[in-house]
GROMACS .gro file of C-alpha atoms in nm:
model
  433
    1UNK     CA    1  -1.631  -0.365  -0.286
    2UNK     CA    2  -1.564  -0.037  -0.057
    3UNK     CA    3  -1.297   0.253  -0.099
    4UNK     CA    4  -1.134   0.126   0.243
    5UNK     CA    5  -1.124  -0.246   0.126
    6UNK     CA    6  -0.948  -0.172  -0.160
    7UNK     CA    7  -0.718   0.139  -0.036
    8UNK     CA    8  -0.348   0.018   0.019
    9UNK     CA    9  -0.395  -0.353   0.049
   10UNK     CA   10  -0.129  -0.536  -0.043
   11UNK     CA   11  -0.197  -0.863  -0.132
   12UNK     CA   12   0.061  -1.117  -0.094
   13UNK     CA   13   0.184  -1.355  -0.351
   14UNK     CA   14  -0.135  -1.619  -0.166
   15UNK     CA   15  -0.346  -1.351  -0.108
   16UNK     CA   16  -0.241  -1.348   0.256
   17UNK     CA   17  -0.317  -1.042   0.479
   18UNK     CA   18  -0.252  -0.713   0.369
   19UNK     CA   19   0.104  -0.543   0.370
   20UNK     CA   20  -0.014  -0.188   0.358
   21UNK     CA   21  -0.358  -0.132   0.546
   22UNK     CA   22  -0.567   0.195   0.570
   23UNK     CA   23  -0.620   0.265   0.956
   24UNK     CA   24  -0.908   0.066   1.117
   25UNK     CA   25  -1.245   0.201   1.130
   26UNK     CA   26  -1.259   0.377   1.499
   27UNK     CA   27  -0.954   0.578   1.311
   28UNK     CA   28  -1.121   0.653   0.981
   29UNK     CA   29  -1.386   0.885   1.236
   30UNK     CA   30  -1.102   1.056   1.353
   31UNK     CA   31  -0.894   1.152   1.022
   32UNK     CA   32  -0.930   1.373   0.725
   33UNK     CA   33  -1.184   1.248   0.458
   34UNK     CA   34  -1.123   1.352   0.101
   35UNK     CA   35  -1.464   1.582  -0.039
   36UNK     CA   36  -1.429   1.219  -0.278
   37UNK     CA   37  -1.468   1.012   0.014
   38UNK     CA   38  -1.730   1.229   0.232
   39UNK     CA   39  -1.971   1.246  -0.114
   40UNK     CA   40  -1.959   0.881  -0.175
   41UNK     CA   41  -1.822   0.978  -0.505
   42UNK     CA   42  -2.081   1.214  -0.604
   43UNK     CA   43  -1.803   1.427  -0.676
   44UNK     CA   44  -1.398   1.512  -0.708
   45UNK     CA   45  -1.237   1.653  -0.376
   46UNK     CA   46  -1.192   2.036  -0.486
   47UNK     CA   47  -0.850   2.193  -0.451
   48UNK     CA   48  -0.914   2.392  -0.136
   49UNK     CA   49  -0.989   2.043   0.012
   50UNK     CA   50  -0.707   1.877  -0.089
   51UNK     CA   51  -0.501   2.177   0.070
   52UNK     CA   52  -0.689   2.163   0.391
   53UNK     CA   53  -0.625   1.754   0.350
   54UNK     CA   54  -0.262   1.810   0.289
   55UNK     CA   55  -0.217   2.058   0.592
   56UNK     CA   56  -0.402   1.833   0.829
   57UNK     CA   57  -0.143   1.565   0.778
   58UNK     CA   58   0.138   1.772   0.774
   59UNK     CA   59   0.056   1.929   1.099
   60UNK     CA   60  -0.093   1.568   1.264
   61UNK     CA   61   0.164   1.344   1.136
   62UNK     CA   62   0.552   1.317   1.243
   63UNK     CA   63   0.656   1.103   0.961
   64UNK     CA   64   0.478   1.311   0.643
   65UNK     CA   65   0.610   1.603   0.554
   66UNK     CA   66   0.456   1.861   0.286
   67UNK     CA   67   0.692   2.070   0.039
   68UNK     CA   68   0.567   2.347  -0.158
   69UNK     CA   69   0.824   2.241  -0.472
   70UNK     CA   70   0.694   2.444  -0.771
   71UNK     CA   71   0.433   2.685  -0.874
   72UNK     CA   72   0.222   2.665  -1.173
   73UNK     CA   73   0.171   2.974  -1.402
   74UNK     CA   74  -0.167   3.098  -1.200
   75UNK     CA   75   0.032   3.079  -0.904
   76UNK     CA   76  -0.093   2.717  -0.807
   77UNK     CA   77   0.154   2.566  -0.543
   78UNK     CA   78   0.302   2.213  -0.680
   79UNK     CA   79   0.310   2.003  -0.364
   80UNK     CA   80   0.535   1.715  -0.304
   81UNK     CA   81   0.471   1.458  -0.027
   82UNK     CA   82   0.757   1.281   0.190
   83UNK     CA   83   0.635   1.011   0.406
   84UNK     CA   84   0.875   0.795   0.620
   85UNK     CA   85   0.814   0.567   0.921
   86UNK     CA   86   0.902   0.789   1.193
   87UNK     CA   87   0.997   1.110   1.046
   88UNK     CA   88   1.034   1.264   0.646
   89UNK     CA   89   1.270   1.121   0.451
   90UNK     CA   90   1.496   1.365   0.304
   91UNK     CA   91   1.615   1.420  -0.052
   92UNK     CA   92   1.921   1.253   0.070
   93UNK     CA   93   1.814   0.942   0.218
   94UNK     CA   94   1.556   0.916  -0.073
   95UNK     CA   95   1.883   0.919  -0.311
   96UNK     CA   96   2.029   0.680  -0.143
   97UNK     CA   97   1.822   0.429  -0.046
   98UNK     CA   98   1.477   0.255  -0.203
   99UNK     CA   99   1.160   0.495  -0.285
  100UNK     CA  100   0.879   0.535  -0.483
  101UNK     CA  101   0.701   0.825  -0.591
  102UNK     CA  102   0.352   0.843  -0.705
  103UNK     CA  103   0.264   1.160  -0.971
  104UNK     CA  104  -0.118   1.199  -1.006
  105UNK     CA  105  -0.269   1.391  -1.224
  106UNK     CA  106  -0.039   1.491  -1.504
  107UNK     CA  107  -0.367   1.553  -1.694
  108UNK     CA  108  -0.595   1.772  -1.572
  109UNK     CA  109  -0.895   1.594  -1.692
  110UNK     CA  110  -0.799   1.242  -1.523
  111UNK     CA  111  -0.898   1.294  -1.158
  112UNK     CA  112  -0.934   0.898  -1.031
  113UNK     CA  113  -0.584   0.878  -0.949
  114UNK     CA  114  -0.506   1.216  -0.741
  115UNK     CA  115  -0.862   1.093  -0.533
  116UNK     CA  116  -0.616   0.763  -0.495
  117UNK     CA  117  -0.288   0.919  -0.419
  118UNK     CA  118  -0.461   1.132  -0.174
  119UNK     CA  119  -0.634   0.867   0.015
  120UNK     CA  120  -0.241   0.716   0.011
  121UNK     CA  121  -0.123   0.969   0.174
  122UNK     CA  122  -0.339   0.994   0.434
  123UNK     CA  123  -0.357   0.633   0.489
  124UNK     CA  124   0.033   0.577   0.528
  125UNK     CA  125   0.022   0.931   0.751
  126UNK     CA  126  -0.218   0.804   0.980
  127UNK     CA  127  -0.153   0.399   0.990
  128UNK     CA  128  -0.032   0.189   1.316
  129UNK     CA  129  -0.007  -0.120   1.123
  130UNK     CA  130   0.337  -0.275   1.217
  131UNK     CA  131   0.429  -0.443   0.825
  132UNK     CA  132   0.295  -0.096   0.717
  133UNK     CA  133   0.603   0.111   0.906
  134UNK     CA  134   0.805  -0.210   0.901
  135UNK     CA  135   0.784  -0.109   0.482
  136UNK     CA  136   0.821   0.271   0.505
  137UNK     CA  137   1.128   0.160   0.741
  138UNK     CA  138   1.264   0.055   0.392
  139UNK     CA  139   1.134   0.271   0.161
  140UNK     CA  140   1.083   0.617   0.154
  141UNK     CA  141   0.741   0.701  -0.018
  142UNK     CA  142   0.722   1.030  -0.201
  143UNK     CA  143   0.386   1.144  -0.383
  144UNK     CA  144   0.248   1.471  -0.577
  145UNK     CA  145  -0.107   1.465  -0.515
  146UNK     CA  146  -0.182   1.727  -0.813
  147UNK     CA  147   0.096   1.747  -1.087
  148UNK     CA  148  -0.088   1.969  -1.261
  149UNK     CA  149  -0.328   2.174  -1.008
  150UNK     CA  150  -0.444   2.454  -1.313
  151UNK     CA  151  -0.526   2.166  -1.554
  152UNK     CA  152  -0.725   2.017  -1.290
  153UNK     CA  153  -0.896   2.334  -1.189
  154UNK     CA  154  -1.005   2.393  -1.559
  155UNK     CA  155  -1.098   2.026  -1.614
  156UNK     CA  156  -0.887   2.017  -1.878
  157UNK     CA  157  -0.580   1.747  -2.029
  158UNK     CA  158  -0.328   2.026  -2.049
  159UNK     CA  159  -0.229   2.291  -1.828
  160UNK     CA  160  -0.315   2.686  -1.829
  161UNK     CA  161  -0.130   2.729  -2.115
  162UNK     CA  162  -0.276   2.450  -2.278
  163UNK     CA  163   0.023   2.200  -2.323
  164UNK     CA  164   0.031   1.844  -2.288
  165UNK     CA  165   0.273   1.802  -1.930
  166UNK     CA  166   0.317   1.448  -2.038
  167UNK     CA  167   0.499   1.530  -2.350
  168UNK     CA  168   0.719   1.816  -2.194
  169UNK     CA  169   0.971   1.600  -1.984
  170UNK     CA  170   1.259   1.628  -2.236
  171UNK     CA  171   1.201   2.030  -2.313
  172UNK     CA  172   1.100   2.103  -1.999
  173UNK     CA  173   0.902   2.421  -2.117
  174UNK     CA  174   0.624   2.408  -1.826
  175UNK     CA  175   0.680   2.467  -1.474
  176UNK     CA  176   0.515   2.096  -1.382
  177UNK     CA  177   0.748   1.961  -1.593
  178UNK     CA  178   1.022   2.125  -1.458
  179UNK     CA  179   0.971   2.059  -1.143
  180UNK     CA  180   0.943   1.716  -1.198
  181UNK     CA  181   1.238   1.674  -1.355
  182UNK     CA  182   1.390   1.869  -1.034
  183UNK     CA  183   1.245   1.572  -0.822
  184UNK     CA  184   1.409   1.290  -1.014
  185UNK     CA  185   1.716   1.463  -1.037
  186UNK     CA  186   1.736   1.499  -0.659
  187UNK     CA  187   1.554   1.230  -0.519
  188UNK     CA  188   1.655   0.953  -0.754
  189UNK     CA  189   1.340   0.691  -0.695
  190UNK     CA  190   1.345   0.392  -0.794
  191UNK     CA  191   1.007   0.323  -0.882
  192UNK     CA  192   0.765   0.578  -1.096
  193UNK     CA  193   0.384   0.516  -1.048
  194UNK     CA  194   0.217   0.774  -1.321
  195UNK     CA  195  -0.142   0.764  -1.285
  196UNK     CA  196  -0.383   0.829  -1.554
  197UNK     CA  197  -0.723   0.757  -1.768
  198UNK     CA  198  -0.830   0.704  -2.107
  199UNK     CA  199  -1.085   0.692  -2.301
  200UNK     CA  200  -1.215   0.333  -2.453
  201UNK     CA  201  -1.277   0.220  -2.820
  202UNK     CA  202  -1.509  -0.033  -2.822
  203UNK     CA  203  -1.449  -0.331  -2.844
  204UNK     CA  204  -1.096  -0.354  -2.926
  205UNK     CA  205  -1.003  -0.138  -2.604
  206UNK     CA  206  -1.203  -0.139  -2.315
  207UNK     CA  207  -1.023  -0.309  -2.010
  208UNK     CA  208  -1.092  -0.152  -1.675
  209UNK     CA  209  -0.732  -0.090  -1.619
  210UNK     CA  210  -0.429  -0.077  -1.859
  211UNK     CA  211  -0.040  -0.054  -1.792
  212UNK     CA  212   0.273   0.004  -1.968
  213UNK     CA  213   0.643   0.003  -1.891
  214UNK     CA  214   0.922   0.212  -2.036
  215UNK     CA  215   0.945   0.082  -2.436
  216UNK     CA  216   1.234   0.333  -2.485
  217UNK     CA  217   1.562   0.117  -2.574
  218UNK     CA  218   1.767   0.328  -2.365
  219UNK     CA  219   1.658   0.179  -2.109
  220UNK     CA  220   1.866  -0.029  -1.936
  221UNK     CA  221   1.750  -0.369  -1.967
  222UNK     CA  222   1.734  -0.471  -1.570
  223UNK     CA  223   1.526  -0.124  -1.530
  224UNK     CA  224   1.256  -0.282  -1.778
  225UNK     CA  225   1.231  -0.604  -1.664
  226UNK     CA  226   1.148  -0.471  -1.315
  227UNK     CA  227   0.898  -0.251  -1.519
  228UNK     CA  228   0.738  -0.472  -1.700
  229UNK     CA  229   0.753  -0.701  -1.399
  230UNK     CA  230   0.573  -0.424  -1.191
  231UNK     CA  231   0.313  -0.460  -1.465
  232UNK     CA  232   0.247  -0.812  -1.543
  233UNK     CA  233   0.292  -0.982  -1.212
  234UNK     CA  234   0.192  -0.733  -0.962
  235UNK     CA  235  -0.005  -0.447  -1.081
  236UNK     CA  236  -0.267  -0.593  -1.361
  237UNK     CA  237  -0.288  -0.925  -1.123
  238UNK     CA  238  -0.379  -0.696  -0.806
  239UNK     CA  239  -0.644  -0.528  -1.023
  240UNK     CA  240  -0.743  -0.860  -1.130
  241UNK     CA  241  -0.825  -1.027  -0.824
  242UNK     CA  242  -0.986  -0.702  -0.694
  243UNK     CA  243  -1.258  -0.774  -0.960
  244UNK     CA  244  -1.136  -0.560  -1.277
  245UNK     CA  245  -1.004  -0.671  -1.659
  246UNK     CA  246  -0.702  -0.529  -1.756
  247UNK     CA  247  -0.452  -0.476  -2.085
  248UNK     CA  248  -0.176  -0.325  -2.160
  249UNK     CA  249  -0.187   0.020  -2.288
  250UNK     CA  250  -0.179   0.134  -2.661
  251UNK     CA  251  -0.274  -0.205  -2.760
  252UNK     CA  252  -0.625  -0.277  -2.922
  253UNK     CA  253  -0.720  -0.714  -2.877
  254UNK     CA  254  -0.942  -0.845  -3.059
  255UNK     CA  255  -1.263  -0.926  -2.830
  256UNK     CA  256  -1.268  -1.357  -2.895
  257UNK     CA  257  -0.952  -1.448  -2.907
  258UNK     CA  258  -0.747  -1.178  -2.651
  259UNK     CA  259  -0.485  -1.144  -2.970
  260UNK     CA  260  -0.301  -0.808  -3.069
  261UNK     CA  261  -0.479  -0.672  -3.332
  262UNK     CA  262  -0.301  -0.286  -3.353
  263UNK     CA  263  -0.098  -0.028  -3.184
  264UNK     CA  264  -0.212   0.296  -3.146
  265UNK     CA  265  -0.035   0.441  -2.831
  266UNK     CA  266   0.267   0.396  -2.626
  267UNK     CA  267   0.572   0.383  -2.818
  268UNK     CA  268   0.897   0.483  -2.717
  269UNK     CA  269   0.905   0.842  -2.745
  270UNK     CA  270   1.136   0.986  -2.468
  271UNK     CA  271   0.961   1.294  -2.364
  272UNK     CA  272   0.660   1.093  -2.239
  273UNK     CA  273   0.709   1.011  -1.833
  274UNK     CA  274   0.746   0.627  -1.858
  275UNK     CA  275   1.034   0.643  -2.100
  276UNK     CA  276   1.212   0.947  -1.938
  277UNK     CA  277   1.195   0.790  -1.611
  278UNK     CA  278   1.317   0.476  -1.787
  279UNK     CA  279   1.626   0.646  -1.944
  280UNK     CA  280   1.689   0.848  -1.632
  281UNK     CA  281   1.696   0.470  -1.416
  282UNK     CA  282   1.399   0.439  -1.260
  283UNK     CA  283   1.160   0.145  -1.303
  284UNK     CA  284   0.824   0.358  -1.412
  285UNK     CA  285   0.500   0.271  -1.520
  286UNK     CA  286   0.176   0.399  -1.650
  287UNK     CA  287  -0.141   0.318  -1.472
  288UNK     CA  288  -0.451   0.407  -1.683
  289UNK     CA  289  -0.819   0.355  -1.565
  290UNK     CA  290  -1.125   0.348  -1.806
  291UNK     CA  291  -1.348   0.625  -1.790
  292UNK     CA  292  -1.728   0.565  -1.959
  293UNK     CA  293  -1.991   0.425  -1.772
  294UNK     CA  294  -1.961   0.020  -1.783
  295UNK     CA  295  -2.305  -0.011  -1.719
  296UNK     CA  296  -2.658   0.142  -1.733
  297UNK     CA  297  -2.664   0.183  -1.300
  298UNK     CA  298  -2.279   0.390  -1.356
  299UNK     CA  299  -2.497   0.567  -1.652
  300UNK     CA  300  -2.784   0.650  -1.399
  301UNK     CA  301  -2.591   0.709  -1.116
  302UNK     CA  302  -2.252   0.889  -1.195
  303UNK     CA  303  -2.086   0.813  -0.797
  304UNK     CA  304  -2.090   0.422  -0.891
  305UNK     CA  305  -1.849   0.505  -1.238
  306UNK     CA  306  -1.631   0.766  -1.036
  307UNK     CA  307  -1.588   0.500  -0.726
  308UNK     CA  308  -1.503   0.229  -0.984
  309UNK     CA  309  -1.264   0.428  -1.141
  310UNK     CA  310  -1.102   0.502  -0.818
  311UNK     CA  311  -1.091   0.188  -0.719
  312UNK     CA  312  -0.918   0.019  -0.991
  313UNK     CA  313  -0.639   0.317  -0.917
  314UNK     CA  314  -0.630   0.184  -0.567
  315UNK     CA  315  -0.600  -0.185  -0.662
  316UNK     CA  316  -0.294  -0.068  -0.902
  317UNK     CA  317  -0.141   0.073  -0.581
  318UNK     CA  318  -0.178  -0.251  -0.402
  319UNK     CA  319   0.054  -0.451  -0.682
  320UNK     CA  320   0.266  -0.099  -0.700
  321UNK     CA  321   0.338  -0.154  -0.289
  322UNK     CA  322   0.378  -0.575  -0.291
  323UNK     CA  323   0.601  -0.521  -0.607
  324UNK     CA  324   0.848  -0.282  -0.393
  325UNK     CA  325   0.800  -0.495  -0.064
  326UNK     CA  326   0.845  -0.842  -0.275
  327UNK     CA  327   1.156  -0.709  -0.514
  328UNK     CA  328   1.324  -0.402  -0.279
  329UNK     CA  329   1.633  -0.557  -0.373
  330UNK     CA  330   1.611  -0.654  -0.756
  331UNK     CA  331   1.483  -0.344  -0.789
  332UNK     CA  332   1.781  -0.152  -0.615
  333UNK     CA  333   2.020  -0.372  -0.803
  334UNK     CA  334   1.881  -0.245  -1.131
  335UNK     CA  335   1.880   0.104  -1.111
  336UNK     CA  336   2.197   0.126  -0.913
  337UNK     CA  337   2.381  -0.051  -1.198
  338UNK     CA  338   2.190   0.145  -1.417
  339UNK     CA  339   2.317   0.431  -1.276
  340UNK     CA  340   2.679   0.338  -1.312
  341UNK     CA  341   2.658   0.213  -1.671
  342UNK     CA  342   2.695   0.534  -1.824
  343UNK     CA  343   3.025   0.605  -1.670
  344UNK     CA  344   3.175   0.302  -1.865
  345UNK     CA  345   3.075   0.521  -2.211
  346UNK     CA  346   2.980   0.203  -2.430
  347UNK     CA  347   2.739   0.076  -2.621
  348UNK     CA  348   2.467   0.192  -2.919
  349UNK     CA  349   2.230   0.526  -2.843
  350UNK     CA  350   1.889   0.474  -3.002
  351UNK     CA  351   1.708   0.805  -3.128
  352UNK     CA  352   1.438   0.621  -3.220
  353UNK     CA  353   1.242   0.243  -3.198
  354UNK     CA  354   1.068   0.129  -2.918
  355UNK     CA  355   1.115  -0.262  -2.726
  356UNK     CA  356   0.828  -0.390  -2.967
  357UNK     CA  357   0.994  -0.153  -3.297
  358UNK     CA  358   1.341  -0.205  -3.326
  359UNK     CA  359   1.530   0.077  -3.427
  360UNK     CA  360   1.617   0.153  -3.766
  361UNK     CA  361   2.018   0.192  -3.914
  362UNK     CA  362   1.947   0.559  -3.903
  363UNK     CA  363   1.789   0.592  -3.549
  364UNK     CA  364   2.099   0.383  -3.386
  365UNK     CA  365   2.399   0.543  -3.318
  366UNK     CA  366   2.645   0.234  -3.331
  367UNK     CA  367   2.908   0.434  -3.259
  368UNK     CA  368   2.813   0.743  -3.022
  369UNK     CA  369   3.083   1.084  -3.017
  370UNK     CA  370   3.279   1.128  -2.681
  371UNK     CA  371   3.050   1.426  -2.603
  372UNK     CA  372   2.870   1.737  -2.794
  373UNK     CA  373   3.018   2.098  -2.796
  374UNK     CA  374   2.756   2.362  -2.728
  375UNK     CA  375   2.865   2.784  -2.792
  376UNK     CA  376   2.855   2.986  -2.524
  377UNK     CA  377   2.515   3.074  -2.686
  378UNK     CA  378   2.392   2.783  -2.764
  379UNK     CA  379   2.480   2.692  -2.377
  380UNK     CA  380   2.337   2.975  -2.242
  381UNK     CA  381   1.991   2.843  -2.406
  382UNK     CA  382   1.962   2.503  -2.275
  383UNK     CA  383   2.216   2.520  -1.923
  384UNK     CA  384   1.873   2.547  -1.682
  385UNK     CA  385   1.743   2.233  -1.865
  386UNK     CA  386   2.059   2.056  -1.862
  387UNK     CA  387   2.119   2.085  -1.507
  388UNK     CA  388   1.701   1.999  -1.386
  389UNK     CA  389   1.798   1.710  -1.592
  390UNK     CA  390   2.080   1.646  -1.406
  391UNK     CA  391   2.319   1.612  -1.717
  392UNK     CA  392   2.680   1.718  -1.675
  393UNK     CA  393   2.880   1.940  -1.883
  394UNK     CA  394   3.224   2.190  -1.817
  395UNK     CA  395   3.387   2.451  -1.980
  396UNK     CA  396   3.604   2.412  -2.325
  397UNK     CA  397   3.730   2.633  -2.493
  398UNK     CA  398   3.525   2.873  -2.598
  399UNK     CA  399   3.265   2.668  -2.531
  400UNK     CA  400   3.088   2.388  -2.328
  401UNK     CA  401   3.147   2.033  -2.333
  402UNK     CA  402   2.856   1.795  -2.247
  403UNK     CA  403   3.080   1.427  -2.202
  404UNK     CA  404   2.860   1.093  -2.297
  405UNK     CA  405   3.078   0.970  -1.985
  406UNK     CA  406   2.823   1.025  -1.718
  407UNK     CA  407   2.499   0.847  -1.556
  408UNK     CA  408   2.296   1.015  -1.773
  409UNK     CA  409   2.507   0.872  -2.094
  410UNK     CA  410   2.202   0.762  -2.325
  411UNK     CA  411   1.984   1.121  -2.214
  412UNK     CA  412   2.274   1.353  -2.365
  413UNK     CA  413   2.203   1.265  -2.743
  414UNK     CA  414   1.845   1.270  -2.688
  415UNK     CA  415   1.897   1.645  -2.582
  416UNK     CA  416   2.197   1.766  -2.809
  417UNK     CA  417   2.252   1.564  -3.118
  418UNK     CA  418   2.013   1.770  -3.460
  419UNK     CA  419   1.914   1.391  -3.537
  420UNK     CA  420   1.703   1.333  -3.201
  421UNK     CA  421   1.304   1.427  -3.233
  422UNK     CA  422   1.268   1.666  -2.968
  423UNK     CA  423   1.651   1.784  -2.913
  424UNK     CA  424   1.715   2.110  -2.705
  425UNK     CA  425   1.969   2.238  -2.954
  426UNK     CA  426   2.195   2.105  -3.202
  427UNK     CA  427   2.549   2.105  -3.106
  428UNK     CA  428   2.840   1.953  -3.263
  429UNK     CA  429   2.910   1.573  -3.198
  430UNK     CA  430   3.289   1.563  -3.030
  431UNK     CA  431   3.531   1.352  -3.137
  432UNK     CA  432   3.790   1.380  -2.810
  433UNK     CA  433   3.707   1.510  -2.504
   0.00000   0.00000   0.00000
């Protein structure tokens, strides 16, 4: 099993030939290597490689584009990706039509996916494969290499001031987060591929690769079936037949018989990337890769556990691409619906609960208010989060109104209303707007 037979090969529902292909050998000579690739895995690409990577395909390719989008507190740039068939896609076209957008490295400490998104991107920028630009003809493909670059420097989870990215996406304190919120807000994809790693727990939780959907109820319920779709019949299967056990994530089994035996991660908590992009329409999912040594050759010879690792991101990406290429339009059917739903202004708000916890009397509003009324103070607070999230409000009074009546309906509460976990501010429920 090689880098390049498992990089971007999308396996059909038989197993057929490949969707997505990486270019063919006499190519590879020709195009960037990652510092992953040209070590055998001895070691992670650095960052001035991925930059000189990133510039090479910018420059080479017509149809990849390279955005400098954000920049992290020690001045890190926060790159985004656009790849198209023949040229960038732009924010516009992304918003209107199918995408997906890959975000590697939320945690700093969790490099096997960034070493995969970054052979993806120069695979797609490089490819002559007909079904390849016959799919980016379709969908626009949008990746950040390095969501957070001073995390990654430092080899650590969080970022330079030491917080958790992938628990910031509903306060929006950090500049990652931020501008990732900026990207959904603009770009609208359809489909979220987070990429991470985790640690084991023998021998209730050791699968080579785990996944997990959105589990936040306000999630519309097309958006997680596609999820959980994009889980259990592409991704985990694509790993699967590449060679690697998988699981779903947060759930111990016990070894014999396969059964649930506890939960101890991935609930429904909005402010973690799955469930935002959930509640914000997009059909997202968490891709985690086991880190440890599986056996005593990975123990001896660190490249072999780094390459594995790797390599089980890749084979995620291969169900991630045959999902969108299978389902384009399911998936655009969901989240455009989705979309609209708000508008209509019904239906219970959960502030709480998860798809496997229902929500208690107390976490369910049955009966949501019209809107919330924010003070010109309170307004003045929260307005640059409210608008990266792309939530609506307008002037009243002496105030601000923030109507439920929007796309964004089931976000507002989660933001305004004192009851939600990790609200901005607590403003007064309306009852007329």
């Amino acid at each position: 099993m090689t880098p390049r037979a498992l990089a971007l090969g999308v396996l059909g529902a038989a197993l057929t030939a490949p969707l997505l292909v990486a270019p063919a050998a006499a190519d590879v000579r020709e195009t960037p290597r990652t510092g992953f690739e040209r070590s055998g895995g001895a070691r992670w690409t650095t960052q001035p490689e991925e930059q000189e990577l990133l510039a090479r395909v910018d420059r080479d390719s017509p149809r990849v584009a390279v955005d400098r989008v954000g920049t992290t507190r020690r001045g890190r740039p926060l790159q985004l990706v656009r790849i198209g068939a023949t040229t960038p896609p732009t924010a516009a076209r992304t918003a209107r039509g199918n995408s997906v957008l890959l975000l590697c490295t939320q945690h700093g400490d969790e490099p096997s996916g960034r070493e995969a998104c970054l052979s993806t991107v120069r695979d797609l920028a490089y490819t002559k494969d007909r079904r390849t630009l016959r799919f980016l003809e379709r969908t626009s493909v949008l990746v950040v290499p390095t969501v957070n670059p001073d995390g990654r420097a430092a080899g650590t989870r969080g970022n330079a001031d030491g917080t958790d990215i992938n628990r910031d996406h509903i306060a929006l304190r950090t500049a990652e987060a931020r501008t990732v919120a900026a990207l959904l807000r603009d770009y609208r994809p359809d489909t979220i591929h987070d990429l991470h790693e985790y640690g084991p727990t023998p021998p209730y939780y050791v699968k080579d690769l785990l996944a997990l959907w959105p589990r936040n109820l306000n999630t519309a319920a097309a958006v997680q079936d596609e999820a959980r779709t994009l889980s259990e019949r592409y991704v985990r299967p694509s790993a699967a037949a590449a060679g690697f056990s998988t699981g779903i994530y947060g759930i111990w089994t016990d070894p014999v018989t396969g059964e649930p035996v506890r939960q101890v991660a991935g609930d429904g908590q909005e402010r973690i990337l799955r469930n935002t992009a959930g509640i914000k329409h997009s059909v997202g999912l968490l891709a985690e890769t086991r880190t440890d040594p599986l056996t005593e050759e990975e123990k001896a010879d660190p490249a072999l556990n780094n390459r594995r690792r790797v390599h089980s991101q890749q084979a995620a990406l291969t169900g991630l691409f045959d999902f969108v290429d299978q389902r384009r339009t399911r998936i655009e059917a969901a989240t455009g619906l989705a979309r609209l739903a708000g508008y209509a202004d019904r239906g219970p708000v959960y502030l709480g609960g998860a798809d496997n916890d229902p929500a208690t009397p107390e976490e369910t509003l049955e009966d949501p208010p019209c809107g919330y009324r924010l003070t010109r103070g309170q307004y003045a607070e929260v307005a640059d989060e409210l608008e990266l999230h792309g939530v609506r409000s307008r002037a009243d009074g002496d105030g601000v109104l923030v109507p439920l009546r929007q796309s964004l309906r089931d976000l507002v509460p989660l933001l305004l209303d004192e009851r939600a976990a990790y609200h901005l501010t607590a403003a007064d429920p309306a009852n007329t707007c």
